[in-house]
Amino acid sequence: MLNLIDRLSKIKLPIFANFEVYFDLGTSVTKIAIKDKGLILREATYLGLNQKTKEFLFFGNEAKSILGKTPDFIKIIRPVVSGVISDFDAEVALINKFLEKSVNLYFSTSWFKPALRGIAVTPTIATEIEQKAVQEALYKAGLSQVYVVEKAMATAAGCGVNVFSHQPTLIADLGGGLIELSIIGSGGIIAQRTLRQAGDHMNKVIYNYIYLKYGVILGESTCEDLKKTLLNFLMDEKTATIRGKSLESGLPKTVRVKSSDIKEALLTIFNQIVDSMKELIESAAPEIVDEVMKRGVILTGGLSNIPGLDKFIATEIKMDVATSPGLEYATVNGLAKLAQREDEFSKLIIL
Ligand SMILES: Nc1ncnc2c1ncn2[C@@H]1O[C@H](COP(=O)(O)OP(=O)(O)OP(=O)(O)O)[C@@H](O)[C@H]1O
Ligand SMILES: [Mg+2]
């Protein structure tokens, strides 16, 4: 009987024959979508490891929420750094947990589990070994077939760009681990600039700034919250009262931080992003520059939530800049969109 069930479970039933799962294993946020349903999971790319038992205890948003508050034997791990897997076993454990919380719920009442086809992305700067690590992690998590596509292509498609069109478009993906500036067209990446000074790095810069200016030590999550709540390019001066640890006494100290503080701390990085964008445009052929000028720049990724950032960049580069709707899911949505047309999609597979 068991044998029969086992054999039946391997039969691909028509409705599940194409059961596809799309993965954006982002540095800050993991996004998972499935065919015809869209986004089904969005969780922080964090885990909590019990260093005594070597067991992973906390996953995703829960692990992120306890950052800095755990006993010493619990270590918070970030398995993806600058867009690539840096801790393979932790990433496999995280994917397993996330699949359990999302995709697997669809089959919890059925006695068979369909073969799952996974499609994931890697940034263009990923080496072949780093691309293979993503594929291998998904195989280990139980996927039966895994394909990898360049992230910038999926993100562009998710922003509504026809990546096979001969009119190039400039997409700026402003994420947690990487800033990827890409000119996309004719089914490929025409030119690209990548910076590691992305959302995570900005949190560290805020930490240093507050430490030097106010003599207060803050936690990583507080620095990220300050960036999300105070930073804007609209001259909208907000303030936040936060408590950290005094550098002098080691005791709690309360300070009022302003939007202008965060902007001052991060302005150099935003100017670097703008400079890279200018360099990218200047390095392109005249025909491409003309098309990019006509179509403008599309901003996506978590940092494009910063109010007024589009206008700030537009003024600096003297071009239209638009923020893509649904910007935080552009990459997985783009994978779903691209995979609809198998003939075209096969041209984008890098692994
Ligand atoms: N409203 C906001 N203001 C400022 N920053 C924000 C806001 N919302 C999200 N972010 C930042 O965006 C980043 C996460 O963006 P995103 O989800 O695109 O990253 P990711 O896909 O995980 O990273 P990557 O693609 O670089 O591997 C984090 O640094 C987060 O702090
Ligand atoms: Mg991303």
CSV table of C-alpha atoms and ligand atoms in Angstrom, one decimal:
chain,number,residue,atom,x,y,z
A,1,MET,CA,0.0,0.0,0.0
A,2,LEU,CA,2.7,2.4,1.0
A,3,ASN,CA,4.5,1.6,-2.2
A,4,LEU,CA,1.4,2.4,-4.2
A,5,ILE,CA,1.0,5.8,-2.5
A,6,ASP,CA,4.6,6.5,-3.0
A,7,ARG,CA,4.3,5.7,-6.7
A,8,LEU,CA,1.1,7.7,-7.1
A,9,SER,CA,2.7,10.6,-5.4
A,10,LYS,CA,5.3,10.7,-8.2
A,11,ILE,CA,2.6,10.9,-10.9
A,12,LYS,CA,2.3,14.5,-12.2
A,13,LEU,CA,-1.4,15.3,-12.2
A,14,PRO,CA,-2.3,17.8,-15.0
A,15,ILE,CA,-3.3,20.6,-12.6
A,16,PHE,CA,0.0,20.4,-10.8
A,17,ALA,CA,2.2,19.5,-13.8
A,18,ASN,CA,3.3,23.0,-14.0
A,19,PHE,CA,3.4,23.9,-10.4
A,20,GLU,CA,5.9,26.7,-10.3
A,21,VAL,CA,7.4,28.5,-7.4
A,22,TYR,CA,9.3,31.8,-7.9
A,23,PHE,CA,12.0,32.8,-5.4
A,24,ASP,CA,13.7,36.1,-4.7
A,25,LEU,CA,16.1,35.3,-2.0
A,26,GLY,CA,16.8,38.9,-1.2
A,27,THR,CA,19.5,40.1,1.3
A,28,SER,CA,16.8,41.7,3.5
A,29,VAL,CA,13.6,40.2,2.5
A,30,THR,CA,12.7,36.8,0.9
A,31,LYS,CA,9.8,36.8,-1.4
A,32,ILE,CA,8.1,33.7,-2.7
A,33,ALA,CA,5.3,33.6,-5.4
A,34,ILE,CA,3.5,30.8,-7.1
A,35,LYS,CA,2.1,30.5,-10.6
A,36,ASP,CA,-1.4,32.0,-11.0
A,37,LYS,CA,-1.6,33.1,-7.4
A,38,GLY,CA,1.2,35.7,-7.0
A,39,LEU,CA,3.0,36.5,-3.9
A,40,ILE,CA,2.5,34.1,-1.0
A,41,LEU,CA,5.4,34.9,1.3
A,42,ARG,CA,7.4,38.0,2.3
A,43,GLU,CA,9.6,37.5,5.3
A,44,ALA,CA,12.9,38.9,6.6
A,45,THR,CA,15.9,36.9,5.6
A,46,TYR,CA,17.0,36.2,9.2
A,47,LEU,CA,17.3,33.1,11.4
A,48,GLY,CA,18.1,32.5,15.1
A,49,LEU,CA,20.5,29.7,15.8
A,50,ASN,CA,20.9,28.0,19.1
A,51,GLN,CA,24.7,27.7,19.3
A,52,LYS,CA,24.6,25.0,22.0
A,53,THR,CA,22.4,22.6,20.1
A,54,LYS,CA,23.1,23.9,16.6
A,55,GLU,CA,19.4,24.1,16.0
A,56,PHE,CA,17.7,26.9,14.1
A,57,LEU,CA,15.0,28.2,16.5
A,58,PHE,CA,13.6,31.4,14.9
A,59,PHE,CA,12.9,32.2,11.3
A,60,GLY,CA,12.1,35.2,9.2
A,61,ASN,CA,10.3,38.2,10.7
A,62,GLU,CA,10.4,36.6,14.2
A,63,ALA,CA,14.2,36.2,14.0
A,64,LYS,CA,14.6,39.8,12.8
A,65,SER,CA,12.3,41.2,15.6
A,66,ILE,CA,14.5,39.7,18.3
A,67,LEU,CA,17.8,41.0,16.9
A,68,GLY,CA,19.9,42.3,19.8
A,69,LYS,CA,17.5,41.0,22.5
A,70,THR,CA,18.5,37.3,22.7
A,71,PRO,CA,20.7,35.5,25.2
A,72,ASP,CA,24.3,35.0,24.0
A,73,PHE,CA,23.7,31.4,23.0
A,74,ILE,CA,21.2,32.5,20.3
A,75,LYS,CA,22.9,33.9,17.3
A,76,ILE,CA,21.0,35.9,14.7
A,77,ILE,CA,22.2,34.9,11.2
A,78,ARG,CA,21.7,36.7,7.9
A,79,PRO,CA,22.3,34.0,5.3
A,80,VAL,CA,22.4,36.3,2.3
A,81,VAL,CA,24.9,39.1,2.1
A,82,SER,CA,25.1,41.6,-0.8
A,83,GLY,CA,22.7,39.5,-2.8
A,84,VAL,CA,24.5,36.1,-2.6
A,85,ILE,CA,24.2,33.2,-0.1
A,86,SER,CA,26.9,33.5,2.5
A,87,ASP,CA,25.7,30.7,4.9
A,88,PHE,CA,24.4,27.8,2.8
A,89,ASP,CA,23.0,25.5,5.6
A,90,ALA,CA,21.2,28.4,7.2
A,91,GLU,CA,19.7,29.5,3.9
A,92,VAL,CA,18.5,25.9,3.2
A,93,ALA,CA,16.9,25.8,6.7
A,94,LEU,CA,15.2,29.2,6.0
A,95,ILE,CA,13.9,28.1,2.6
A,96,ASN,CA,12.5,24.9,4.1
A,97,LYS,CA,10.7,26.9,6.8
A,98,PHE,CA,9.3,29.4,4.3
A,99,LEU,CA,8.1,26.6,2.0
A,100,GLU,CA,6.4,24.9,5.0
A,101,LYS,CA,4.6,28.2,5.8
A,102,SER,CA,3.5,29.0,2.3
A,103,VAL,CA,3.7,26.5,-0.6
A,104,ASN,CA,3.3,23.4,1.4
A,105,LEU,CA,0.0,24.6,2.9
A,106,TYR,CA,-1.5,24.1,-0.5
A,107,PHE,CA,-1.0,20.4,-0.2
A,108,SER,CA,-1.5,19.9,3.5
A,109,THR,CA,-4.8,18.1,2.9
A,110,SER,CA,-3.7,16.0,0.0
A,111,TRP,CA,-1.7,12.7,0.2
A,112,PHE,CA,0.5,13.5,-2.7
A,113,LYS,CA,3.0,16.2,-3.2
A,114,PRO,CA,3.5,17.5,-6.7
A,115,ALA,CA,6.9,17.9,-8.3
A,116,LEU,CA,7.7,21.6,-7.8
A,117,ARG,CA,9.6,23.6,-10.3
A,118,GLY,CA,11.6,26.5,-8.8
A,119,ILE,CA,12.7,29.6,-10.6
A,120,ALA,CA,15.1,31.9,-8.7
A,121,VAL,CA,17.3,34.9,-9.5
A,122,THR,CA,20.9,35.8,-8.8
A,123,PRO,CA,22.5,39.3,-9.2
A,124,THR,CA,24.7,39.8,-12.2
A,125,ILE,CA,27.8,40.1,-10.0
A,126,ALA,CA,27.2,36.6,-8.6
A,127,THR,CA,30.0,34.1,-9.6
A,128,GLU,CA,29.1,30.8,-11.1
A,129,ILE,CA,29.6,29.1,-7.8
A,130,GLU,CA,27.3,31.6,-6.1
A,131,GLN,CA,24.6,31.0,-8.8
A,132,LYS,CA,25.0,27.2,-8.3
A,133,ALA,CA,24.6,27.7,-4.5
A,134,VAL,CA,21.1,29.2,-5.1
A,135,GLN,CA,20.2,26.3,-7.3
A,136,GLU,CA,21.6,23.7,-4.9
A,137,ALA,CA,19.9,25.3,-1.9
A,138,LEU,CA,16.5,25.0,-3.6
A,139,TYR,CA,17.2,21.4,-4.6
A,140,LYS,CA,18.1,20.6,-1.0
A,141,ALA,CA,14.8,22.3,0.1
A,142,GLY,CA,12.9,19.7,-2.1
A,143,LEU,CA,12.4,21.4,-5.4
A,144,SER,CA,12.6,18.9,-8.3
A,145,GLN,CA,13.7,21.3,-11.0
A,146,VAL,CA,15.5,24.6,-10.5
A,147,TYR,CA,16.2,27.3,-13.0
A,148,VAL,CA,18.1,30.6,-12.4
A,149,VAL,CA,17.6,33.9,-14.2
A,150,GLU,CA,19.5,37.2,-13.8
A,151,LYS,CA,17.8,39.3,-11.2
A,152,ALA,CA,17.8,42.5,-13.3
A,153,MET,CA,15.9,40.8,-16.1
A,154,ALA,CA,13.1,39.6,-13.8
A,155,THR,CA,13.0,42.9,-11.9
A,156,ALA,CA,12.6,44.8,-15.2
A,157,ALA,CA,9.8,42.5,-16.3
A,158,GLY,CA,8.1,43.0,-12.9
A,159,CYS,CA,8.2,46.8,-13.5
A,160,GLY,CA,6.2,46.3,-16.7
A,161,VAL,CA,9.2,46.4,-19.1
A,162,ASN,CA,9.2,44.2,-22.2
A,163,VAL,CA,12.7,42.9,-21.8
A,164,PHE,CA,12.8,41.7,-25.4
A,165,SER,CA,12.0,45.0,-26.8
A,166,HIS,CA,14.7,46.9,-28.7
A,167,GLN,CA,14.0,50.1,-26.8
A,168,PRO,CA,16.4,50.0,-23.8
A,169,THR,CA,15.2,50.9,-20.3
A,170,LEU,CA,17.2,51.9,-17.2
A,171,ILE,CA,16.0,50.1,-14.1
A,172,ALA,CA,17.5,51.0,-10.7
A,173,ASP,CA,16.9,48.2,-8.1
A,174,LEU,CA,17.6,49.8,-4.8
A,175,GLY,CA,17.6,46.8,-2.4
A,176,GLY,CA,19.0,45.9,1.0
A,177,GLY,CA,22.3,44.3,-0.2
A,178,LEU,CA,22.8,45.8,-3.6
A,179,ILE,CA,22.1,48.8,-5.8
A,180,GLU,CA,21.8,47.3,-9.3
A,181,LEU,CA,21.6,49.9,-12.1
A,182,SER,CA,20.9,48.1,-15.4
A,183,ILE,CA,20.1,49.1,-18.9
A,184,ILE,CA,17.9,46.3,-20.2
A,185,GLY,CA,16.9,45.6,-23.8
A,186,SER,CA,16.8,43.0,-26.6
A,187,GLY,CA,16.5,40.2,-24.1
A,188,GLY,CA,19.7,41.0,-22.1
A,189,ILE,CA,21.6,43.5,-19.9
A,190,ILE,CA,23.2,46.1,-22.1
A,191,ALA,CA,25.2,47.8,-19.4
A,192,GLN,CA,25.2,47.7,-15.6
A,193,ARG,CA,26.7,49.2,-12.5
A,194,THR,CA,26.4,47.6,-9.1
A,195,LEU,CA,27.1,49.2,-5.7
A,196,ARG,CA,27.2,47.4,-2.3
A,197,GLN,CA,26.2,50.6,-0.5
A,198,ALA,CA,22.6,49.6,-0.2
A,199,GLY,CA,19.9,49.5,2.5
A,200,ASP,CA,21.9,47.4,5.0
A,201,HIS,CA,25.0,49.5,4.6
A,202,MET,CA,22.9,52.6,5.2
A,203,ASN,CA,21.8,51.3,8.5
A,204,LYS,CA,25.5,51.0,9.6
A,205,VAL,CA,26.2,54.5,8.4
A,206,ILE,CA,23.3,55.8,10.5
A,207,TYR,CA,24.7,53.8,13.5
A,208,ASN,CA,28.1,55.6,13.1
A,209,TYR,CA,26.5,59.0,12.6
A,210,ILE,CA,24.3,58.9,15.7
A,211,TYR,CA,27.3,57.5,17.7
A,212,LEU,CA,29.5,60.3,16.6
A,213,LYS,CA,26.9,63.1,16.8
A,214,TYR,CA,25.0,62.2,19.9
A,215,GLY,CA,27.3,59.8,21.7
A,216,VAL,CA,24.6,57.1,21.7
A,217,ILE,CA,24.9,53.5,20.6
A,218,LEU,CA,21.8,52.2,18.9
A,219,GLY,CA,20.7,48.7,17.8
A,220,GLU,CA,20.6,47.7,14.2
A,221,SER,CA,16.8,47.6,14.0
A,222,THR,CA,16.5,51.1,15.5
A,223,CYS,CA,18.9,52.4,12.8
A,224,GLU,CA,16.7,50.8,10.1
A,225,ASP,CA,13.5,52.2,11.7
A,226,LEU,CA,15.1,55.7,11.6
A,227,LYS,CA,15.8,55.3,7.9
A,228,LYS,CA,12.3,54.2,7.2
A,229,THR,CA,10.4,56.7,9.3
A,230,LEU,CA,12.5,59.9,9.0
A,231,LEU,CA,14.4,59.8,5.7
A,232,ASN,CA,12.7,61.8,2.9
A,233,PHE,CA,13.8,64.1,0.1
A,234,LEU,CA,10.7,66.3,0.5
A,235,MET,CA,12.1,68.8,3.1
A,236,ASP,CA,9.6,67.2,5.5
A,237,GLU,CA,11.4,67.6,8.8
A,238,LYS,CA,10.2,64.8,11.2
A,239,THR,CA,11.7,63.9,14.5
A,240,ALA,CA,11.9,60.7,16.5
A,241,THR,CA,12.7,60.2,20.1
A,242,ILE,CA,14.9,57.2,20.6
A,243,ARG,CA,16.6,55.5,23.4
A,244,GLY,CA,20.1,54.0,23.1
A,245,LYS,CA,23.1,53.4,25.3
A,246,SER,CA,25.2,56.4,26.3
A,247,LEU,CA,28.8,56.1,25.0
A,248,GLU,CA,30.1,57.7,28.2
A,249,SER,CA,28.1,56.1,31.0
A,250,GLY,CA,26.8,52.9,29.3
A,251,LEU,CA,23.4,53.9,30.7
A,252,PRO,CA,20.2,54.5,28.7
A,253,LYS,CA,20.2,57.9,27.0
A,254,THR,CA,17.3,59.5,25.0
A,255,VAL,CA,18.0,61.6,22.0
A,256,ARG,CA,15.8,63.4,19.4
A,257,VAL,CA,16.8,62.5,15.9
A,258,LYS,CA,15.7,64.6,12.9
A,259,SER,CA,15.1,63.8,9.2
A,260,SER,CA,17.9,66.1,8.4
A,261,ASP,CA,20.3,64.0,10.5
A,262,ILE,CA,19.5,60.9,8.5
A,263,LYS,CA,19.7,62.7,5.2
A,264,GLU,CA,23.0,64.2,6.2
A,265,ALA,CA,24.3,60.8,7.2
A,266,LEU,CA,23.2,59.2,3.9
A,267,LEU,CA,23.6,61.9,1.4
A,268,THR,CA,27.0,60.8,0.2
A,269,ILE,CA,25.7,57.4,-0.6
A,270,PHE,CA,22.8,58.8,-2.6
A,271,ASN,CA,25.2,61.0,-4.4
A,272,GLN,CA,27.3,58.0,-5.2
A,273,ILE,CA,24.2,56.2,-6.6
A,274,VAL,CA,23.4,59.3,-8.8
A,275,ASP,CA,27.1,59.4,-10.0
A,276,SER,CA,27.0,55.7,-10.9
A,277,MET,CA,23.7,56.3,-12.8
A,278,LYS,CA,25.3,59.2,-14.7
A,279,GLU,CA,28.4,57.1,-15.5
A,280,LEU,CA,26.2,54.3,-16.7
A,281,ILE,CA,24.3,56.6,-19.1
A,282,GLU,CA,27.5,58.3,-20.3
A,283,SER,CA,29.1,55.0,-21.0
A,284,ALA,CA,26.2,53.8,-23.2
A,285,ALA,CA,26.1,54.3,-27.0
A,286,PRO,CA,24.3,57.4,-28.3
A,287,GLU,CA,21.3,55.4,-29.6
A,288,ILE,CA,20.8,53.9,-26.2
A,289,VAL,CA,21.1,57.2,-24.4
A,290,ASP,CA,18.4,58.6,-26.6
A,291,GLU,CA,16.0,55.7,-25.9
A,292,VAL,CA,16.7,55.9,-22.1
A,293,MET,CA,16.1,59.6,-22.2
A,294,LYS,CA,12.8,59.1,-23.9
A,295,ARG,CA,11.6,56.4,-21.5
A,296,GLY,CA,13.1,57.7,-18.3
A,297,VAL,CA,14.4,55.7,-15.3
A,298,ILE,CA,12.4,53.2,-13.3
A,299,LEU,CA,13.1,52.9,-9.5
A,300,THR,CA,12.3,49.7,-7.7
A,301,GLY,CA,13.4,47.8,-4.5
A,302,GLY,CA,12.7,48.7,-0.9
A,303,LEU,CA,14.7,52.0,-0.8
A,304,SER,CA,12.5,53.4,-3.6
A,305,ASN,CA,9.9,53.8,-0.8
A,306,ILE,CA,11.8,56.8,0.4
A,307,PRO,CA,9.5,59.8,-0.2
A,308,GLY,CA,10.8,62.2,-2.8
A,309,LEU,CA,13.8,60.0,-3.9
A,310,ASP,CA,12.4,59.9,-7.5
A,311,LYS,CA,12.3,63.7,-7.7
A,312,PHE,CA,15.8,64.0,-6.1
A,313,ILE,CA,17.3,61.6,-8.7
A,314,ALA,CA,15.3,63.2,-11.6
A,315,THR,CA,16.8,66.6,-10.7
A,316,GLU,CA,20.3,65.3,-10.5
A,317,ILE,CA,20.3,63.3,-13.7
A,318,LYS,CA,17.9,65.6,-15.6
A,319,MET,CA,15.7,62.8,-16.7
A,320,ASP,CA,12.2,61.5,-15.9
A,321,VAL,CA,12.3,59.1,-13.0
A,322,ALA,CA,9.3,57.0,-12.0
A,323,THR,CA,8.8,54.7,-9.0
A,324,SER,CA,7.4,51.3,-10.1
A,325,PRO,CA,4.1,50.3,-8.4
A,326,GLY,CA,4.4,47.1,-6.4
A,327,LEU,CA,8.1,47.8,-6.2
A,328,GLU,CA,8.9,45.4,-3.4
A,329,TYR,CA,7.7,42.4,-5.3
A,330,ALA,CA,8.9,43.4,-8.8
A,331,THR,CA,11.4,40.6,-9.0
A,332,VAL,CA,9.1,37.6,-8.1
A,333,ASN,CA,6.3,39.1,-10.1
A,334,GLY,CA,8.6,39.5,-13.0
A,335,LEU,CA,9.7,35.9,-12.8
A,336,ALA,CA,6.0,34.8,-12.9
A,337,LYS,CA,5.4,37.1,-15.9
A,338,LEU,CA,8.5,35.9,-17.8
A,339,ALA,CA,7.8,32.2,-17.2
A,340,GLN,CA,4.4,32.5,-18.9
A,341,ARG,CA,6.1,32.4,-22.3
A,342,GLU,CA,8.2,29.3,-22.2
A,343,ASP,CA,9.9,30.0,-25.6
A,344,GLU,CA,11.1,33.4,-24.5
A,345,PHE,CA,11.8,32.4,-21.0
A,346,SER,CA,14.2,29.6,-22.0
A,347,LYS,CA,16.5,32.3,-23.5
A,348,LEU,CA,16.8,34.0,-20.1
A,349,ILE,CA,17.9,30.9,-18.1
A,350,ILE,CA,21.5,31.1,-17.0
A,351,LEU,CA,21.5,27.8,-15.0
B,1,LIG,N1,10.0,53.1,3.6
B,1,LIG,C1,11.3,52.8,3.5
B,1,LIG,N2,12.3,53.8,3.6
B,1,LIG,C2,13.6,53.5,3.5
B,1,LIG,N3,14.1,52.3,3.3
B,1,LIG,C3,13.2,51.3,3.2
B,1,LIG,C4,11.8,51.5,3.2
B,1,LIG,N4,11.2,50.3,3.1
B,1,LIG,C5,12.1,49.3,2.9
B,1,LIG,N5,13.4,49.9,3.0
B,1,LIG,C6,14.7,49.3,2.9
B,1,LIG,O1,14.7,48.5,1.7
B,1,LIG,C7,15.6,47.4,1.9
B,1,LIG,C8,15.0,46.2,1.5
B,1,LIG,O2,14.6,46.3,0.1
B,1,LIG,P1,14.4,45.0,-0.8
B,1,LIG,O3,13.3,44.2,-0.2
B,1,LIG,O4,14.3,45.5,-2.2
B,1,LIG,O5,15.8,44.3,-0.6
B,1,LIG,P2,16.2,42.8,-1.0
B,1,LIG,O6,15.5,42.4,-2.2
B,1,LIG,O7,16.0,41.9,0.2
B,1,LIG,O8,17.8,43.0,-1.2
B,1,LIG,P3,18.7,42.7,-2.5
B,1,LIG,O9,17.9,42.8,-3.7
B,1,LIG,O10,19.7,43.9,-2.5
B,1,LIG,O11,19.3,41.4,-2.2
B,1,LIG,C9,16.0,47.4,3.4
B,1,LIG,O12,17.3,48.0,3.6
B,1,LIG,C10,14.9,48.3,4.0
B,1,LIG,O13,15.4,49.0,5.2
B,2,MG,MG,15.9,42.6,-4.2
